[in-house]
Structure formats: structure tokens, C-alpha cells
C-alpha atoms as a printed R data frame, in Angstrom:
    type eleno elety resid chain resno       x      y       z
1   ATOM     1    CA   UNK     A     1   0.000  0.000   0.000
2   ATOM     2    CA   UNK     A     2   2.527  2.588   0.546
3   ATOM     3    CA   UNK     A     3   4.227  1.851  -2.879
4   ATOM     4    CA   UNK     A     4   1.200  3.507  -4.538
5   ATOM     5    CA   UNK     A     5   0.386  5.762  -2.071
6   ATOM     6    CA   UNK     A     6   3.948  7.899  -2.559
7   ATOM     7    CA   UNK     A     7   3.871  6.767  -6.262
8   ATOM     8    CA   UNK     A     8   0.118  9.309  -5.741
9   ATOM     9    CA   UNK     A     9   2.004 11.477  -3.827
10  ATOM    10    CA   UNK     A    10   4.802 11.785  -6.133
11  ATOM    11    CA   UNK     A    11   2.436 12.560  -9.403
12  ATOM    12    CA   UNK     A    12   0.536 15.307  -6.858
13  ATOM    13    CA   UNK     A    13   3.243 17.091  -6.164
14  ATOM    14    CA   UNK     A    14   4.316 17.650  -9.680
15  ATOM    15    CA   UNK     A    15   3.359 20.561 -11.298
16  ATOM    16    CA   UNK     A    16  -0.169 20.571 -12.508
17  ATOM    17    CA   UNK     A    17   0.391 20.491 -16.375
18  ATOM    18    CA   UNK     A    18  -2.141 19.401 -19.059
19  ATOM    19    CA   UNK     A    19  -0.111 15.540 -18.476
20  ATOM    20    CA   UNK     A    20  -0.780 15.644 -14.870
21  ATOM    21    CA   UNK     A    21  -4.816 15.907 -15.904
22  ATOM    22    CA   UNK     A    22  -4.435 12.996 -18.021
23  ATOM    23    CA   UNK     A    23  -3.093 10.529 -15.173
24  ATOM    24    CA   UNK     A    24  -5.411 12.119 -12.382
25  ATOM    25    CA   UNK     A    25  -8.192  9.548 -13.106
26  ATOM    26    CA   UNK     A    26  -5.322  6.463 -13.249
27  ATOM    27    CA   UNK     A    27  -4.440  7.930  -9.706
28  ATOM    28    CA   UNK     A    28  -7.864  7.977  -8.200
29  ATOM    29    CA   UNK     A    29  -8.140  4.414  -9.608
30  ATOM    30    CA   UNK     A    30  -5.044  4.037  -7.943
31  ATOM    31    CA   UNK     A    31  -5.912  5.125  -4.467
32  ATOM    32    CA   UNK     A    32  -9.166  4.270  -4.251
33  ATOM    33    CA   UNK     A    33  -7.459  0.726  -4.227
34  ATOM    34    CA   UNK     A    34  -5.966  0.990  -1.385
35  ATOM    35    CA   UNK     A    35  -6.332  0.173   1.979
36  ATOM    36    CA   UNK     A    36  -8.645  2.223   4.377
37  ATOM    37    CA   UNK     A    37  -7.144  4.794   5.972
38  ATOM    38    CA   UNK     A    38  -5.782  8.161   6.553
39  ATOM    39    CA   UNK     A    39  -4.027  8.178   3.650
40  ATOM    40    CA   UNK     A    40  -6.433  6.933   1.404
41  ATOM    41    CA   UNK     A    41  -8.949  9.722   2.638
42  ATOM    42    CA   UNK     A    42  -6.550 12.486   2.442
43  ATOM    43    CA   UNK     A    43  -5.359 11.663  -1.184
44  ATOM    44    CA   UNK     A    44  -9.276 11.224  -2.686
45  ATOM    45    CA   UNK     A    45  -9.721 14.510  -1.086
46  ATOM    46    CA   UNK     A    46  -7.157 16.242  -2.616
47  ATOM    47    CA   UNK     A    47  -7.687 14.038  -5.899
48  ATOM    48    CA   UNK     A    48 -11.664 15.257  -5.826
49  ATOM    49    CA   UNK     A    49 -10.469 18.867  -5.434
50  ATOM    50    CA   UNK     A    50  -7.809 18.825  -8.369
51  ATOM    51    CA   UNK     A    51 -10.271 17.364 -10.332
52  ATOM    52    CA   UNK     A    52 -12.809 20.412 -10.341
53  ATOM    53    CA   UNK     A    53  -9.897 22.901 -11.146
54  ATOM    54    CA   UNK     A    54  -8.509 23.692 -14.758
55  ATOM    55    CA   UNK     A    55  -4.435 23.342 -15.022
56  ATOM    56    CA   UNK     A    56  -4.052 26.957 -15.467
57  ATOM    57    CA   UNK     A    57  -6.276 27.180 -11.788
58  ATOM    58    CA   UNK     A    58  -4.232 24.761  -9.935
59  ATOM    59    CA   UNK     A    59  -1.093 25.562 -11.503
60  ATOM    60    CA   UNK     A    60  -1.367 29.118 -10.210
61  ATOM    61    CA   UNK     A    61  -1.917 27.681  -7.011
62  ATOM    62    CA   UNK     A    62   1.317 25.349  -6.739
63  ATOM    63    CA   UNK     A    63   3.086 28.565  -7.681
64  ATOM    64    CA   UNK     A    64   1.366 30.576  -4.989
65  ATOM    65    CA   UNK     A    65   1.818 27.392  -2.872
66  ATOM    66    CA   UNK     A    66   5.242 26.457  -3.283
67  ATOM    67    CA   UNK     A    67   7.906 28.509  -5.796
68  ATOM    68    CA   UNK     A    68   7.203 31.900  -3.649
69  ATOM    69    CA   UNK     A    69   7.334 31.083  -0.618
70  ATOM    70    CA   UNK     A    70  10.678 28.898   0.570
71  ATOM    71    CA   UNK     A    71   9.253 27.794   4.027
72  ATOM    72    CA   UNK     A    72   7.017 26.004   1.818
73  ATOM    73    CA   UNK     A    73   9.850 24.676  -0.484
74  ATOM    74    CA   UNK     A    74   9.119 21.017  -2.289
75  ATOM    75    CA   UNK     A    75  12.781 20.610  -2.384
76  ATOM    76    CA   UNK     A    76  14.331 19.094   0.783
77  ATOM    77    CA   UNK     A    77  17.898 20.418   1.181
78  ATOM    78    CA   UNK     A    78  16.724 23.767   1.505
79  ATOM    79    CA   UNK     A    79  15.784 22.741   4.786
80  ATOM    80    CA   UNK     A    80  18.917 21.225   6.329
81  ATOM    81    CA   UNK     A    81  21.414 23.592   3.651
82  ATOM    82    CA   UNK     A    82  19.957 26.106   2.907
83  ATOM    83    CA   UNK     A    83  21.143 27.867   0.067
84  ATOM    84    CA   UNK     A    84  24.970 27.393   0.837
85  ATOM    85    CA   UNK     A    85  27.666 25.456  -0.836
86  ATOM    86    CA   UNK     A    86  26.982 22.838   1.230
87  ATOM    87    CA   UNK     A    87  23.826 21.546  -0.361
88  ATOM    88    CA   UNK     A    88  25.364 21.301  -3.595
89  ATOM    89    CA   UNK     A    89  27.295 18.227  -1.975
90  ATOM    90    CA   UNK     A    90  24.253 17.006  -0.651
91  ATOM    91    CA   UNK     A    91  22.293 17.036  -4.310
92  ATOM    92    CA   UNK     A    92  25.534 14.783  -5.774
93  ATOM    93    CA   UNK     A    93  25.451 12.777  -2.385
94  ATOM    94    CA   UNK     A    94  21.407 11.879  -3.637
95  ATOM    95    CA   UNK     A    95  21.905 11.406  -6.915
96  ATOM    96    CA   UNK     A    96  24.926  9.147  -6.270
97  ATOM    97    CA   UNK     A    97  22.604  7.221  -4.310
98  ATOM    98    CA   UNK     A    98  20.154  6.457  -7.334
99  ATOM    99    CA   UNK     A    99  22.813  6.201  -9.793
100 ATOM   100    CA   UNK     A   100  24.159  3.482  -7.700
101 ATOM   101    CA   UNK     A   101  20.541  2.193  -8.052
102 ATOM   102    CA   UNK     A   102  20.003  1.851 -11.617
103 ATOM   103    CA   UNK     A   103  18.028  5.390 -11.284
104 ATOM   104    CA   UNK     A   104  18.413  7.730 -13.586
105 ATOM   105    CA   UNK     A   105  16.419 11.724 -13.456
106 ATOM   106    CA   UNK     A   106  14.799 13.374 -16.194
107 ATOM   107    CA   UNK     A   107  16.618 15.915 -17.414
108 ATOM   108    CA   UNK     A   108  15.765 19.305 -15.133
109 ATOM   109    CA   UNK     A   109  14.721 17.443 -11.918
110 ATOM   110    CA   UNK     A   110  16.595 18.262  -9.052
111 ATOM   111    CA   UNK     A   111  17.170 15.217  -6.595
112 ATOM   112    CA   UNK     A   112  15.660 16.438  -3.694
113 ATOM   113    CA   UNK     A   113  12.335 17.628  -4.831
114 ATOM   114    CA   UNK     A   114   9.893 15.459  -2.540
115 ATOM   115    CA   UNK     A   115   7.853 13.723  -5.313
116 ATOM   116    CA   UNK     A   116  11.372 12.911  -6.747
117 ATOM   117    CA   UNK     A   117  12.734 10.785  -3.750
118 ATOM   118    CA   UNK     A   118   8.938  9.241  -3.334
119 ATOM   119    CA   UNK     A   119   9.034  8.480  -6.858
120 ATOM   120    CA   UNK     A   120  12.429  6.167  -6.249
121 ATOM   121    CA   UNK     A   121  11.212  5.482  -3.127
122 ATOM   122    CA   UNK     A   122   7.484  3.607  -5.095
123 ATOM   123    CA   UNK     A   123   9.285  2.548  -8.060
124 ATOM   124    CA   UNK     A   124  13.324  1.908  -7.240
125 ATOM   125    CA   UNK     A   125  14.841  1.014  -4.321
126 ATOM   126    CA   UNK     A   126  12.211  0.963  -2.006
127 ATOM   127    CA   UNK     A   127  15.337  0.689   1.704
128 ATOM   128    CA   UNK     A   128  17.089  3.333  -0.261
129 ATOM   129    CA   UNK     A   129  14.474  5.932  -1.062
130 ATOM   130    CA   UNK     A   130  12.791  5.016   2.873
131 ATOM   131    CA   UNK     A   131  16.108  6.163   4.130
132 ATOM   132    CA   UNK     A   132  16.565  9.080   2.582
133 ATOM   133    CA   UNK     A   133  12.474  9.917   3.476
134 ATOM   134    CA   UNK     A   134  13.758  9.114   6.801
135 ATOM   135    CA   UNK     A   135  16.867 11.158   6.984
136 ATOM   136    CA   UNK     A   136  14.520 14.205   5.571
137 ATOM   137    CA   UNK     A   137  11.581 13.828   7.935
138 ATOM   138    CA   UNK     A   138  12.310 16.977   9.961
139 ATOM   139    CA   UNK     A   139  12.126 19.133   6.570
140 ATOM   140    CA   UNK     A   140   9.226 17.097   5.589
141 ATOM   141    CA   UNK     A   141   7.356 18.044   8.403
142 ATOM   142    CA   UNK     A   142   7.891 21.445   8.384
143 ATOM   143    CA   UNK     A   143   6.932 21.435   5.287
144 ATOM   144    CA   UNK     A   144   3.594 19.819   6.473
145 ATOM   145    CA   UNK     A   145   3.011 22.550   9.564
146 ATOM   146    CA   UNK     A   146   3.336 25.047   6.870
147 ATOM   147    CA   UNK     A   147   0.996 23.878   4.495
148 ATOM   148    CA   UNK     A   148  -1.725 23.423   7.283
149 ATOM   149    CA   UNK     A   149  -0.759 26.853   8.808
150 ATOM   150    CA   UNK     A   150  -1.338 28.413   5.305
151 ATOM   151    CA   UNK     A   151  -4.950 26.204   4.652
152 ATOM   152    CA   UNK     A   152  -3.207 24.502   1.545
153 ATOM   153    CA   UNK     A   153  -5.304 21.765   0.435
154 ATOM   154    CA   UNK     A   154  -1.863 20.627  -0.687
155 ATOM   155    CA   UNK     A   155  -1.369 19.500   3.432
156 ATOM   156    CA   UNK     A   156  -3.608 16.357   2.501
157 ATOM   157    CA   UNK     A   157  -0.593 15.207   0.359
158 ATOM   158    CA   UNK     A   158   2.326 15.483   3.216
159 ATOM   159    CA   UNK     A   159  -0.393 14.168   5.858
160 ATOM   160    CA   UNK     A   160  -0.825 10.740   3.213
161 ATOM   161    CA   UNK     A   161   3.205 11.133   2.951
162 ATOM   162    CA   UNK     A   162   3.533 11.119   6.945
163 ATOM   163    CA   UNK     A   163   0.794  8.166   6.933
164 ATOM   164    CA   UNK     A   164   3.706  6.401   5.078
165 ATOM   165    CA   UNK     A   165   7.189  7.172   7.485
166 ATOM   166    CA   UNK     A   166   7.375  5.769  11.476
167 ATOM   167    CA   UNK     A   167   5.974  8.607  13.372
168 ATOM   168    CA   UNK     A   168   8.811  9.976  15.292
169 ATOM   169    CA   UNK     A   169   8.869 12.627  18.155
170 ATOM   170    CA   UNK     A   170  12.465 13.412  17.447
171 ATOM   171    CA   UNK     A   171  11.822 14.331  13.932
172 ATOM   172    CA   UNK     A   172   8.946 16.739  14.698
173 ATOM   173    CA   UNK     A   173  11.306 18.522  17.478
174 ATOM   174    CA   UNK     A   174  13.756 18.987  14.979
175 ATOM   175    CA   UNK     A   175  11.452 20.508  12.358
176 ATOM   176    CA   UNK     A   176  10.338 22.890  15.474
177 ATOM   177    CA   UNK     A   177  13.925 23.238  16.132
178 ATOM   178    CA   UNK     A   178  14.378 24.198  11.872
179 ATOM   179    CA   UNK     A   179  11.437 26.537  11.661
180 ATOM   180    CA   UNK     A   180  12.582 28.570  14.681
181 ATOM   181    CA   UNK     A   181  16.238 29.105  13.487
182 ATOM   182    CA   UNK     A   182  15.198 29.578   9.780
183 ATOM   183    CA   UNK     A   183  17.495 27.821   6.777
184 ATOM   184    CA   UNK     A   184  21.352 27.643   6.960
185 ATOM   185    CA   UNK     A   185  23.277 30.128   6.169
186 ATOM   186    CA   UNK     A   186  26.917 29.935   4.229
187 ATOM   187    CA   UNK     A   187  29.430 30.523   6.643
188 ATOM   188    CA   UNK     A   188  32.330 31.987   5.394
189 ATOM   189    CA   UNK     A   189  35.520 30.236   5.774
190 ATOM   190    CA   UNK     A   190  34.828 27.313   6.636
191 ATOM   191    CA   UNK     A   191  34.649 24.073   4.262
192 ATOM   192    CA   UNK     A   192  32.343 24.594   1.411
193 ATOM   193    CA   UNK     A   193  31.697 21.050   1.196
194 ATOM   194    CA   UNK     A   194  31.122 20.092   4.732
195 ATOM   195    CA   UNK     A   195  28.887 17.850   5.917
196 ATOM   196    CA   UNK     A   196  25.546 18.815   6.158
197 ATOM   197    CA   UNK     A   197  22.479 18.375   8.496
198 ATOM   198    CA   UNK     A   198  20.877 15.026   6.897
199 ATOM   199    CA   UNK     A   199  23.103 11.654   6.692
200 ATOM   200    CA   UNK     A   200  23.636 11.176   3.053
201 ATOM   201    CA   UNK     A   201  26.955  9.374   3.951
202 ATOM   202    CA   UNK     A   202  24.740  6.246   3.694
203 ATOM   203    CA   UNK     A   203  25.871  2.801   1.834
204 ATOM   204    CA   UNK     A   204  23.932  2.214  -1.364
205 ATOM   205    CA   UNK     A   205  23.148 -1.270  -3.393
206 ATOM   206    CA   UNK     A   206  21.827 -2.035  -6.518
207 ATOM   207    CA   UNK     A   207  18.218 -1.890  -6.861
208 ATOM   208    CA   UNK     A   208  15.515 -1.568  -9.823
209 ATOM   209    CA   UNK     A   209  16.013  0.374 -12.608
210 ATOM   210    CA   UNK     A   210  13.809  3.235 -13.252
């Protein structure tokens, strides 16, 4: 059940193009399969409410939702790097981790958007892509708080996301911990490629091929 519910998650988050209309039906299919539960609800919700909107309606909203405003950014280093050097080592570290999976990105994805990692997460190395969900929880649930504090319907995705990932007490104080001090800033002098906030120094195997 999880496979397909970040597989939904993945296509959701994805900006809301005149493609992403022609799967929405295969996803509610999709989900609809699935097992009872929070998830489940929270995804035909949000599934029911992109379906009433024309792409040029709910593509202004993901902008308004998540390119303006970077405590509501889809793309998880921001949240432990910020926009220092620093996260540049972090992108390689992730997609070192996929290429060592057989994964290969589309050209112009970043590695650390969120429906990215659930993508390879659903459909490649399924211990891989839970570990790197894992080591991004924090940013993942600040990422959720914001989207509730703001009354984005996009919250019912990251809920049916968290429905996925242990629940973990540590992770939530460190996103309270995040939001409080704000993104990293570069500090000057020191090591441009040290290590950063999430454990990306993880081993990788071979896994399925995208």
C-alpha cells in the first residue's frame, strides 16, 4: 500500500500540467485501491479537489503554494542547507545514491524535490528511497506545519506522505527546532563542502532500474 500511495504522492506534487490531468483519473483508480485509511482519505480529497480545477487554476496555485514562498519549499535540502555550498554536496550525495541504483532523473529534476525521492522510493529502491524519506523527515514536516498553517489543500498530500514514514517525536522537534532558526546560512571560511544536516553518507546497493 505505501508503494502507490507515494507513487500518488509523487504525481501530486508535480506541477499541474495538461499531463498531470491525463493521469489524475489512473491515480484515483489508484488510491481508491488501497487500503482504508488516513491516507487513502486524504489523497481522494485532494484528488476530488484537483479534479474540479482547470491546469491553469491549480497551476497558479502550486506557484502561490510552493515557488514563492521557501518555508514552503518542495525541495528538501533547503531545509537542512539552505542555500549554501553545502547543499550542492548534498544534491551529488542523492543522486549518487540512485545512480548506484540503476536510477536515472529526467533531465531538469533536481534530486531532492519530494515527489522525486517518493518516486524512487514507489518505483526503485524501495530501503534506499525510505532512508533518505527518513533522513529528511524533519524538513518534511515542516513542510507539512506550513501547508496546514497556510490552509493549503496541498497539506492532505504530506499528511498521506507522513501516513507512510514511522511517526517519530524526534523528527517533529527537529522541524520545530528548523522553523525557529530559519534555513542555513553559508558561513564563510569554513569548508564549502562540509557535511551537512541530513546523513547522506549512507551505503547504497543495486536496486531496480527506473
Amino acid at each position: 500500500m505505501n508503494e502507490v500511495i507515494r507513487q500518488a504522492a509523487a504525481m501530486l506534487l508535480s506541477y499541474p500540467d495538461r499531463a498531470y490531468f491525463e493521469r489524475l483519473p489512473l491515480v484515483r483508480v489508484a488510491v481508491a485501491e488501497t487500503e482504508p485509511g488516513e491516507a487513502r482519505e486524504a489523497l481522494t480529497a485532494f484528488c476530488a479537489y484537483a479534479n474540479g480545477k482547470t491546469d491553469l487554476e491549480l497551476g497558479a496555485e502550486y506557484v502561490r503554494t510552493f515557488d514563492l514562498k521557501r518555508r514552503r519549499a518542495l525541495h528538501l535540502t533547503y531545509y537542512t542547507d539552505g542555500d549554501t555550498r553545502r547543499r550542492g554536496h548534498a544534491l551529488a550525495r542523492i543522486k549518487e545514491i540512485y545512480a548506484a541504483c540503476g536510477w536515472h532523473l529526467d533531465p531538469g529534476e533536481l534530486p531532492d524535490h519530494l515527489g522525486v525521492v517518493l518516486e524512487f522510493t514507489a518505483r526503485g529502491d524501495a530501503a534506499q528511497g525510505l532512508r533518505l524519506l527518513e533522513a529528511f523527515q524533519p524538513g518534511i514536516e515542516l513542510l507539512r506545519a506550513a501547508l496546514h498553517d497556510c490552509g493549503s489543500v496541498y497539506a492532505a498530500v504530506l499528511d498521506a506522505v507522513a501516513a507512510t514514514l514511522p511517526p517519530s517525536d524526534e523528527a517533529r522537534r527537529e522541524a520545530t527546532r528548523m522553523a525557529a532558526a530559519g534555513p542555513p546560512v553559508e558561513d564563510v571560511g569554513l569548508d564549502p563542502y562540509g557535511t551537512g544536516a541530513v546523513p547522506l553518507g549512507m551505503p547504497v546497493a543495486m536496486g531496480a532500474k527506473r
